Amino acid sequence: MRLLRVGKGKPMSAATIAYVAFALVLTQSSDASGSKDALTFWSGLGLLLFFISGALVIWFSKQEYEQKIAAQEHLIATLQEANNGVQQELTKWQECYRTVITAMDEVTRKKVVAHINRSLPMPNPPPGIPLLIQEADAVEAPPDQTAWIAAIGWITQPAHQRVTSFWLSVHPRSEAFTGHIAVAGETRSGKGALIFTILAQLALRTRPEQLKLFAIDPKEDFALWEGKAHNWREPVLGRDPDMVRGAMQAISSERARRVAIRRRAQVLEWADIPAALRPPILVVYLAELDLMPVDDKELDAWLTEEMSTSLSEGIVFLLDIQNATRLSTRWRTHFGTNICGVQGRQAAVEPNLGISVSEVRAAGAIPPNELQRGQFTVRSGRDIESFSAPLITIEHRREMLAHLPRATDPLTILPPRPEDAEPASSESREEGHAISPEEEGRILRAADELEEQLGPQAKRTDVALRVYGRATGEEYQKVKYVLDTHRRILPGRRPATAIPTPHASSA
Ligand SMILES: Nc1ncnc2c1ncn2[C@@H]1O[C@H](COP(=O)(O)OP(=O)(O)OP(=O)(O)O)[C@@H](O)[C@H]1O
Ligand SMILES: [Mg+2]
């Protein structure tokens, strides 16, 4: 093939010349004598010439081919030589760097090694939450803690040529326990999307009786969550000071209720309360702290008290603010995890992250004044990383929230056994009982008191007796409806297998 291609033109032209010469001679000789012998002689001669010229052409082509092969072999040898040169140079430099690193003092060496192994926010991370949930699933953790893990962003590790995720846990027993979390970042830095990633992931991985969420949200983004079974109370949206104060009071009361439960159990930490008595983890989200319609002093005093006492009661605060610089350091120091997105000024780094720019750099992370939208630097305990949060659109949010159970749909969460069914219940819900907010409050207060006095022995009939003096008929249905809606005093006779999730023993 190669031979034919190299000498392709030559055999054709040589053969043509031979034929033309032969034809001319033949014509002339046949014209002159016309004899048969002459014809045979000349045709024989022509054929001989034809073969000789063909053989010559093949020989020349072969020569040319061999020359080209030799040229290519020479080129390969030259390249190999050059490559060996580069390798030698590389080894020389590696040796050189190794010597320099060995000669450094300990502090500088650590910095250099951290820089070489540093991880960076992943460029163009995959949008949405499902891939992060897969990452959270892959984290190795004791079975009773997996539900509280949330993977919140993507990082690349160039030294190891891999992509990984940054994850955290709101379970107090986890080594990656966040404590209270602050998310800071200039407007449009992506705080809201990141907080949605955290909260939605936690809610998607837990059952409503394991985890409760409560939001005070002046910007009303949390309206999307209304009616979800994971809501401890419905979110307080907008900037009505009385509503916000009422919510602050309710959180304080809940903490006091939990202190009483823990005291009764005679333990020091929420996690040590026996599972049957242990209340769900409550994550309180205070959105846009700057916009809270209560004055700074009142907010400072309340936050200082709540944040310093609530972790041991299973209550975790999650705050969202543009810049925490002017906030009171009395409670600002209570954050176990600071996450900070874009900040325009270097001076804003330490108040928002709890560590200085040089500490961020020493850990191989990126100071927030050098981040881009959607990128965050996190300090959680001694971990310091910079990561890229996924883009979360409104469609992503709706899609994720559609998977969460609704408060008004308790049967889909905890299907009762036949003996638990109340014959009148579905009917009463369809008819709809008029329950005033005041009545609802009385029912919930009675439930609080009875749970405090009787713990898991508290029954719904006791609540109905306390509120209405009777535990049957419409009164009982009202109590049942309110307690179902708020996921309180759930009928406790269900086998664990009725709950379709592997995290049954956790909270
Ligand atoms: N991870 C991300 N990657 C790229 N763009 C993002 C990311 N997260 C959010 N955005 C975009 O940035 C804009 C602001 O996002 P978001 O509302 O979450 O920011 P924010 O910090 O809460 O802002 P604000 O302080 O105004 O409430 C949105 O248009 C959003 O599409
Ligand atoms: Mg926001």
Coordinates of C-alpha atoms and ligand atoms in Angstrom, one line a residue:
M1 CA 0.0 0.0 0.0
R2 CA 2.6 2.4 1.1
L3 CA 4.8 1.6 -2.0
L4 CA 1.9 2.1 -4.4
R5 CA 1.1 5.4 -2.7
V6 CA 4.7 6.7 -2.8
G7 CA 5.5 5.8 -6.4
K8 CA 2.0 6.1 -7.7
G9 CA 2.6 8.7 -10.5
K10 CA 5.9 7.3 -11.8
P11 CA 4.9 3.7 -12.9
M12 CA 1.9 5.3 -14.7
S13 CA 4.0 7.8 -16.7
A14 CA 6.9 5.5 -17.3
A15 CA 4.6 2.7 -18.6
T16 CA 2.9 5.3 -20.9
I17 CA 6.2 6.5 -22.4
A18 CA 7.3 2.9 -23.0
Y19 CA 4.0 2.1 -24.8
V20 CA 4.1 5.2 -26.9
A21 CA 7.7 4.5 -28.0
F22 CA 6.9 0.9 -28.8
A23 CA 3.8 1.9 -30.8
L24 CA 5.8 4.4 -32.9
V25 CA 8.6 1.9 -33.7
L26 CA 6.1 -0.8 -34.5
T27 CA 4.1 1.5 -36.9
Q28 CA 7.3 2.6 -38.8
S29 CA 8.7 -0.9 -39.0
S30 CA 5.5 -2.6 -40.2
D31 CA 5.1 0.2 -42.8
A32 CA 8.7 -0.4 -44.1
S33 CA 8.8 -4.2 -44.4
G34 CA 5.3 -5.5 -43.5
S35 CA 6.9 -8.7 -42.5
K36 CA 5.7 -10.9 -39.6
D37 CA 9.2 -11.5 -38.2
A38 CA 9.9 -7.9 -37.8
L39 CA 6.6 -7.5 -35.9
T40 CA 7.5 -10.2 -33.5
F41 CA 11.0 -8.8 -32.9
W42 CA 9.7 -5.4 -32.2
S43 CA 6.9 -6.4 -30.0
G44 CA 9.3 -8.5 -27.9
L45 CA 11.7 -5.6 -27.6
G46 CA 8.8 -3.3 -26.6
L47 CA 7.6 -5.7 -23.9
L48 CA 11.2 -6.0 -22.6
L49 CA 11.5 -2.2 -22.4
F50 CA 8.2 -2.0 -20.7
F51 CA 9.2 -4.5 -17.9
I52 CA 12.7 -2.8 -17.5
S53 CA 11.1 0.6 -17.1
G54 CA 8.6 -0.8 -14.6
A55 CA 11.3 -2.4 -12.5
L56 CA 13.3 0.9 -12.5
V57 CA 10.2 2.8 -11.3
I58 CA 9.6 0.3 -8.4
W59 CA 13.3 0.5 -7.4
F60 CA 13.2 4.3 -7.3
S61 CA 10.0 4.4 -5.2
K62 CA 11.4 1.9 -2.7
Q63 CA 14.5 4.2 -2.3
E64 CA 12.3 7.2 -1.7
Y65 CA 10.1 5.3 0.8
E66 CA 13.2 4.1 2.8
Q67 CA 14.5 7.7 2.9
K68 CA 11.2 8.9 4.4
I69 CA 11.2 6.2 7.0
A70 CA 14.7 7.1 7.9
A71 CA 13.7 10.8 8.3
Q72 CA 10.8 9.8 10.6
E73 CA 13.0 7.6 12.7
H74 CA 15.4 10.5 13.0
L75 CA 12.6 12.8 14.1
I76 CA 11.4 10.3 16.8
A77 CA 14.9 9.9 18.1
T78 CA 15.3 13.7 18.3
L79 CA 12.0 14.1 20.2
Q80 CA 12.9 11.3 22.6
E81 CA 16.2 13.1 23.3
A82 CA 14.3 16.3 24.0
N83 CA 11.9 14.5 26.3
N84 CA 14.8 13.0 28.3
G85 CA 16.2 16.5 28.6
V86 CA 12.8 17.8 30.0
Q87 CA 12.6 14.9 32.5
Q88 CA 16.1 15.6 33.7
E89 CA 15.3 19.2 34.2
L90 CA 12.1 18.3 36.1
T91 CA 14.0 16.0 38.4
K92 CA 16.5 18.7 39.0
W93 CA 13.8 21.2 39.9
Q94 CA 12.0 18.7 42.1
E95 CA 15.3 18.1 44.0
C96 CA 15.8 21.8 44.2
Y97 CA 12.3 22.4 45.7
R98 CA 12.6 19.5 48.1
T99 CA 15.9 21.0 49.4
V100 CA 14.3 24.4 49.8
I101 CA 11.2 23.0 51.6
T102 CA 13.4 20.9 53.9
A103 CA 15.5 23.9 54.7
M104 CA 12.5 26.0 55.7
D105 CA 11.4 26.5 59.3
E106 CA 8.3 24.6 60.5
V107 CA 5.8 27.4 60.1
T108 CA 6.8 28.3 56.6
R109 CA 7.0 24.6 55.6
K110 CA 3.4 24.1 56.8
K111 CA 2.3 27.1 54.8
V112 CA 4.0 25.9 51.7
V113 CA 2.6 22.3 52.0
A114 CA -0.9 23.7 52.7
H115 CA -0.6 25.8 49.6
I116 CA 0.5 22.9 47.4
N117 CA -2.4 20.7 48.7
R118 CA -4.9 23.5 48.8
S119 CA -8.4 22.9 47.6
L120 CA -10.2 25.5 45.6
P121 CA -13.8 26.3 44.8
M122 CA -14.8 24.2 41.8
P123 CA -15.3 26.3 38.7
N124 CA -18.8 25.8 37.2
P125 CA -20.2 23.5 39.8
P126 CA -23.2 21.3 38.9
P127 CA -26.5 23.2 39.8
G128 CA -29.2 21.9 42.1
I129 CA -29.2 19.7 45.2
P130 CA -29.6 16.1 44.1
L131 CA -25.9 15.5 43.4
L132 CA -25.0 17.0 46.8
I133 CA -27.4 14.6 48.4
Q134 CA -25.5 11.8 46.8
E135 CA -22.3 13.2 48.3
A136 CA -23.9 13.4 51.8
D137 CA -25.1 9.8 51.4
A138 CA -21.5 8.8 50.7
V139 CA -20.2 10.3 53.9
E140 CA -19.2 7.6 56.4
A141 CA -21.0 8.3 59.7
P142 CA -22.7 6.2 62.4
P143 CA -26.2 5.2 61.1
D144 CA -28.0 7.4 63.7
Q145 CA -26.2 10.5 62.4
T146 CA -26.3 10.3 58.6
A147 CA -29.7 12.1 58.4
W148 CA -28.2 15.3 59.8
I149 CA -25.4 15.6 57.2
A150 CA -25.7 18.2 54.5
A151 CA -23.2 18.6 51.7
I152 CA -23.2 22.3 50.8
G153 CA -20.7 22.9 48.0
W154 CA -18.1 21.7 45.6
I155 CA -14.3 21.9 45.8
T156 CA -11.4 20.8 43.6
Q157 CA -8.1 19.5 44.9
P158 CA -5.6 20.0 42.1
A159 CA -2.8 18.2 43.9
H160 CA -4.9 15.1 44.0
Q161 CA -6.8 15.7 40.7
R162 CA -10.2 15.2 42.2
V163 CA -13.5 17.0 43.0
T164 CA -15.1 16.6 46.3
S165 CA -17.8 18.3 48.5
F166 CA -17.8 20.2 51.7
W167 CA -20.3 18.8 54.2
L168 CA -21.4 19.6 57.7
S169 CA -23.7 18.1 60.4
V170 CA -26.3 19.6 62.8
H171 CA -26.1 16.5 65.0
P172 CA -24.4 17.4 68.3
R173 CA -22.7 14.0 68.4
S174 CA -21.0 14.4 65.0
E175 CA -17.4 15.3 64.7
A176 CA -18.5 17.8 62.0
F177 CA -21.1 19.4 64.3
T178 CA -21.6 23.0 63.2
G179 CA -22.9 24.5 66.4
H180 CA -24.7 27.8 65.5
I181 CA -24.1 28.8 61.9
A182 CA -23.7 32.4 60.5
V183 CA -23.8 33.0 56.8
A184 CA -22.5 36.4 55.7
G185 CA -22.0 38.0 52.3
E186 CA -22.7 41.1 50.4
T187 CA -26.1 41.5 48.8
R188 CA -26.5 39.1 45.8
S189 CA -23.5 37.0 47.0
G190 CA -25.7 33.8 47.0
K191 CA -26.5 33.5 50.8
G192 CA -30.2 32.7 50.2
A193 CA -29.3 29.9 47.7
L194 CA -26.8 28.4 50.1
I195 CA -29.2 28.5 53.1
F196 CA -31.8 26.8 51.0
T197 CA -29.3 24.1 50.1
I198 CA -28.6 23.5 53.8
L199 CA -32.2 23.5 55.0
A200 CA -33.8 21.6 52.2
Q201 CA -31.1 18.9 52.3
L202 CA -31.6 18.5 56.1
A203 CA -35.4 18.3 55.7
L204 CA -35.2 15.9 52.8
R205 CA -32.9 13.6 54.8
T206 CA -34.9 13.6 58.0
R207 CA -38.5 12.9 59.1
P208 CA -40.5 15.8 60.6
E209 CA -40.4 14.3 64.1
Q210 CA -36.6 14.2 63.9
L211 CA -36.0 17.7 62.7
K212 CA -38.0 20.9 63.0
L213 CA -37.4 24.2 61.3
F214 CA -38.5 27.6 62.2
A215 CA -37.8 30.8 60.3
I216 CA -38.2 34.5 61.0
D217 CA -37.8 36.0 57.6
P218 CA -38.4 39.7 57.0
K219 CA -37.7 39.2 53.2
E220 CA -40.3 36.4 53.1
D221 CA -38.3 34.0 50.9
F222 CA -39.3 31.3 53.4
A223 CA -42.9 31.6 52.3
L224 CA -42.2 28.6 49.9
W225 CA -42.0 26.4 53.0
E226 CA -45.4 27.3 54.4
G227 CA -47.5 24.2 55.3
K228 CA -44.5 21.8 55.4
A229 CA -44.5 19.2 58.1
H230 CA -41.0 20.0 59.1
N231 CA -42.1 23.5 60.3
W232 CA -42.0 23.7 64.1
R233 CA -44.4 26.6 63.7
E234 CA -45.3 28.3 60.5
P235 CA -42.6 30.8 59.5
V236 CA -43.0 34.4 60.7
L237 CA -42.8 36.4 57.4
G238 CA -42.5 40.2 57.1
R239 CA -41.5 42.9 59.5
D240 CA -44.3 43.1 62.1
P241 CA -42.5 43.7 65.4
D242 CA -45.2 42.0 67.5
M243 CA -45.1 38.9 65.4
V244 CA -41.3 38.8 65.6
R245 CA -41.4 39.4 69.4
G246 CA -44.0 36.6 69.7
A247 CA -41.7 34.3 67.8
M248 CA -38.7 35.2 69.9
Q249 CA -40.7 34.5 73.0
A250 CA -41.9 31.2 71.6
I251 CA -38.3 30.1 70.9
S252 CA -37.3 31.0 74.5
S253 CA -40.3 29.0 75.9
E254 CA -39.4 26.1 73.7
R255 CA -35.9 26.2 75.1
A256 CA -37.3 26.3 78.7
R257 CA -39.5 23.3 77.9
R258 CA -36.6 21.4 76.7
V259 CA -34.5 22.3 79.7
A260 CA -37.3 20.7 81.8
I261 CA -37.3 17.6 79.7
R262 CA -33.5 17.3 80.0
R263 CA -33.6 17.9 83.7
R264 CA -36.1 15.2 84.2
A265 CA -33.9 12.8 82.2
Q266 CA -31.0 13.9 84.5
V267 CA -28.5 14.4 81.6
L268 CA -26.4 17.3 80.6
E269 CA -26.8 17.2 76.8
W270 CA -29.7 16.9 74.4
A271 CA -28.0 13.9 72.7
D272 CA -28.0 12.0 76.0
I273 CA -31.8 12.3 76.6
P274 CA -33.4 8.8 76.0
A275 CA -34.7 8.6 72.5
A276 CA -38.3 8.2 73.6
L277 CA -38.2 11.6 75.4
R278 CA -35.8 13.5 73.2
P279 CA -37.4 16.4 71.3
P280 CA -36.5 16.9 67.6
I281 CA -33.5 19.0 66.7
L282 CA -34.8 22.5 66.1
V283 CA -33.1 24.7 63.5
V284 CA -34.0 28.3 64.0
Y285 CA -33.3 30.4 60.8
L286 CA -33.1 34.2 61.3
A287 CA -33.0 35.6 57.9
E288 CA -31.5 39.0 57.1
L289 CA -30.7 40.0 60.7
D290 CA -30.3 43.6 59.6
L291 CA -34.0 43.8 58.8
M292 CA -35.3 42.4 62.1
P293 CA -37.9 44.9 63.3
V294 CA -36.8 45.0 66.9
D295 CA -34.1 47.3 68.3
D296 CA -30.5 46.2 68.5
K297 CA -30.3 46.0 72.3
E298 CA -33.3 43.8 72.6
L299 CA -32.0 41.5 69.8
D300 CA -28.5 41.4 71.3
A301 CA -29.8 40.5 74.7
W302 CA -32.1 37.8 73.4
L303 CA -29.5 36.3 71.0
T304 CA -26.8 36.3 73.7
E305 CA -29.1 34.3 76.0
E306 CA -30.5 32.0 73.5
M307 CA -27.3 31.2 71.6
S308 CA -25.3 30.5 74.8
T309 CA -27.9 28.1 76.2
S310 CA -29.7 26.4 73.3
L311 CA -27.1 24.0 71.9
S312 CA -27.5 21.6 74.8
E313 CA -31.2 21.6 74.2
G314 CA -30.9 20.5 70.6
I315 CA -31.6 24.0 69.2
V316 CA -29.3 25.3 66.5
F317 CA -29.4 28.9 65.2
L318 CA -28.7 29.7 61.5
L319 CA -28.3 33.4 60.7
D320 CA -28.0 35.2 57.5
I321 CA -26.5 38.7 57.4
Q322 CA -24.7 40.9 54.8
N323 CA -21.9 42.1 57.1
A324 CA -21.7 41.2 60.8
T325 CA -19.0 43.8 61.5
R326 CA -21.2 46.1 63.5
L327 CA -23.0 43.3 65.5
S328 CA -22.4 42.7 69.1
T329 CA -19.4 40.4 69.8
R330 CA -21.2 39.1 72.9
W331 CA -23.1 36.6 70.8
R332 CA -21.1 36.7 67.6
T333 CA -18.5 34.6 69.3
H334 CA -21.0 31.8 69.8
F335 CA -20.9 30.7 66.2
G336 CA -19.3 27.3 65.7
T337 CA -19.5 27.7 62.0
N338 CA -19.0 30.9 60.0
I339 CA -19.6 30.9 56.3
C340 CA -18.7 34.0 54.3
G341 CA -19.3 34.8 50.7
V342 CA -18.2 37.9 48.7
Q343 CA -17.1 40.8 50.9
G344 CA -15.8 44.0 49.2
R345 CA -13.3 44.9 51.9
Q346 CA -10.5 43.0 53.6
A347 CA -11.5 44.5 56.9
A348 CA -14.8 42.6 56.7
V349 CA -13.1 39.2 56.7
E350 CA -12.3 38.7 60.4
P351 CA -15.7 39.9 61.8
N352 CA -17.6 37.7 59.4
L353 CA -15.4 34.6 59.4
G354 CA -13.9 34.7 62.9
I355 CA -10.3 34.4 61.5
S356 CA -8.0 36.9 59.8
V357 CA -7.0 37.1 56.1
S358 CA -3.6 35.6 56.9
E359 CA -5.2 32.7 58.8
V360 CA -7.4 32.0 55.8
R361 CA -4.4 32.1 53.5
A362 CA -2.3 29.9 55.8
A363 CA -5.0 27.3 55.6
G364 CA -4.9 27.4 51.8
A365 CA -8.3 28.9 51.5
I366 CA -9.5 32.1 49.8
P367 CA -10.2 35.3 51.8
P368 CA -13.8 36.4 51.1
N369 CA -12.7 39.7 49.6
E370 CA -11.3 37.6 46.7
L371 CA -14.3 35.3 46.2
Q372 CA -16.9 35.5 43.5
R373 CA -20.7 35.2 43.6
G374 CA -21.7 31.7 44.7
Q375 CA -18.3 31.0 46.3
F376 CA -17.9 30.8 50.1
T377 CA -15.1 30.3 52.6
V378 CA -16.2 28.4 55.7
R379 CA -14.6 28.1 59.1
S380 CA -16.0 25.3 61.1
G381 CA -14.0 24.3 64.2
R382 CA -10.5 24.0 62.8
D383 CA -11.7 23.3 59.2
I384 CA -11.2 26.1 56.8
E385 CA -12.2 25.6 53.1
S386 CA -13.4 27.6 50.2
F387 CA -16.1 26.0 48.1
S388 CA -18.6 26.8 45.3
A389 CA -22.3 26.5 46.2
P390 CA -24.6 25.2 43.5
L391 CA -26.8 27.6 41.7
I392 CA -30.4 27.0 43.0
T393 CA -33.1 28.4 40.8
I394 CA -36.8 28.9 41.8
E395 CA -37.6 25.7 39.8
H396 CA -34.9 23.7 41.8
R397 CA -36.5 25.0 45.0
R398 CA -40.1 24.1 44.0
E399 CA -38.9 20.6 42.9
M400 CA -37.1 19.9 46.2
L401 CA -39.9 21.3 48.4
A402 CA -42.5 19.2 46.5
H403 CA -40.8 16.1 48.0
L404 CA -41.3 17.3 51.6
P405 CA -44.4 16.0 53.5
R406 CA -47.1 18.6 54.3
A407 CA -48.3 19.2 57.9
T408 CA -51.9 18.6 56.8
D409 CA -51.0 15.3 55.4
P410 CA -49.9 13.3 58.4
L411 CA -51.1 9.9 57.2
T412 CA -48.5 10.0 54.4
I413 CA -45.7 10.4 57.0
L414 CA -46.8 8.0 59.7
P415 CA -49.4 5.6 58.4
P416 CA -51.4 4.5 61.5
R417 CA -52.1 0.9 62.2
P418 CA -55.8 0.0 61.9
E419 CA -56.3 0.2 65.7
D420 CA -55.0 3.8 65.7
A421 CA -57.6 4.9 63.2
E422 CA -60.2 7.3 64.4
P423 CA -63.5 6.6 62.6
A424 CA -64.5 10.3 62.6
S425 CA -61.2 11.8 61.8
S426 CA -61.1 12.1 58.0
E427 CA -64.7 13.1 58.0
S428 CA -64.1 15.9 60.5
R429 CA -61.2 17.2 58.5
E430 CA -63.3 17.4 55.4
E431 CA -66.1 19.1 57.2
G432 CA -63.5 21.4 58.8
H433 CA -63.8 22.4 62.5
A434 CA -63.6 26.0 63.3
I435 CA -60.6 26.3 65.6
S436 CA -59.7 29.8 66.6
P437 CA -56.0 30.7 67.1
E438 CA -56.8 31.2 70.7
E439 CA -58.2 27.7 71.0
E440 CA -55.2 26.3 69.1
G441 CA -52.9 28.1 71.5
R442 CA -54.7 26.6 74.5
I443 CA -54.4 23.1 73.0
L444 CA -50.7 23.5 72.4
R445 CA -50.1 24.9 75.9
A446 CA -51.9 22.0 77.4
A447 CA -49.8 19.7 75.3
D448 CA -46.6 21.4 76.6
E449 CA -47.7 21.1 80.2
L450 CA -48.7 17.5 79.9
E451 CA -45.5 16.6 78.1
E452 CA -43.6 18.3 80.8
Q453 CA -45.4 16.5 83.5
L454 CA -45.9 13.1 82.0
G455 CA -43.3 12.9 79.2
P456 CA -44.1 10.1 76.7
Q457 CA -47.0 9.0 78.8
A458 CA -48.9 12.1 77.8
K459 CA -52.0 11.3 75.7
R460 CA -54.2 13.3 73.4
T461 CA -57.2 12.4 75.4
D462 CA -55.5 14.0 78.4
V463 CA -55.1 17.2 76.4
A464 CA -58.7 17.2 75.4
L465 CA -59.8 16.6 79.0
R466 CA -57.6 19.5 80.2
V467 CA -58.8 21.9 77.5
Y468 CA -62.5 21.0 77.1
G469 CA -63.2 18.7 80.1
R470 CA -64.2 15.9 77.7
A471 CA -62.2 13.6 75.4
T472 CA -64.7 12.5 72.8
G473 CA -66.6 13.9 69.9
E474 CA -65.9 17.2 68.2
E475 CA -63.6 18.4 71.1
Y476 CA -61.4 15.4 70.7
Q477 CA -61.3 15.9 66.9
K478 CA -60.1 19.5 67.4
V479 CA -57.3 18.4 69.7
K480 CA -56.3 15.6 67.2
Y481 CA -56.3 18.1 64.3
V482 CA -54.2 20.7 66.1
L483 CA -51.7 18.1 67.4
D484 CA -51.5 16.4 64.0
T485 CA -50.8 19.7 62.3
H486 CA -48.1 20.5 64.8
R487 CA -46.8 17.0 65.0
R488 CA -47.2 16.9 68.8
I489 CA -48.0 13.9 71.1
L490 CA -48.1 11.5 68.2
P491 CA -49.9 8.2 69.1
G492 CA -46.9 6.2 70.3
R493 CA -47.9 2.6 69.6
R494 CA -46.6 2.3 66.1
P495 CA -44.0 -0.3 65.3
A496 CA -40.7 1.2 64.1
T497 CA -41.1 -0.7 60.8
A498 CA -44.1 1.4 59.9
I499 CA -41.7 4.3 59.3
P500 CA -40.2 4.0 55.8
T501 CA -36.7 5.3 56.5
P502 CA -33.5 3.9 57.7
H503 CA -33.0 6.6 60.3
A504 CA -35.7 5.5 62.7
S505 CA -33.6 5.3 65.8
S506 CA -32.0 8.8 65.5
A507 CA -34.0 11.3 67.4
Ligands
LIG1 N1 -24.1 29.4 43.6 C1 -24.4 30.3 42.7 N2 -23.8 30.4 41.5 C2 -24.1 31.4 40.7 N3 -25.1 32.3 40.9 C3 -25.7 32.3 42.1 C4 -25.5 31.3 43.0 N4 -26.3 31.5 44.1 C5 -27.0 32.5 43.8 N5 -26.7 33.0 42.6 C6 -27.3 34.1 41.9 O1 -27.0 35.3 42.6 C7 -28.2 36.1 42.8 C8 -28.4 36.4 44.3 O2 -28.6 35.1 45.0 P1 -29.2 35.2 46.4 O3 -30.6 35.8 46.5 O4 -29.1 33.8 47.0 O5 -28.2 36.1 47.2 P2 -28.3 36.8 48.6 O6 -26.9 36.9 49.1 O7 -29.3 36.1 49.4 O8 -28.8 38.2 48.2 P3 -29.6 39.3 49.1 O9 -28.7 39.8 50.1 O10 -30.0 40.3 48.1 O11 -30.8 38.6 49.7 C9 -29.4 35.3 42.2 O12 -29.7 35.9 41.0 C10 -28.8 33.9 41.9 O13 -29.3 33.4 40.7
MG2 MG -31.0 36.7 50.5

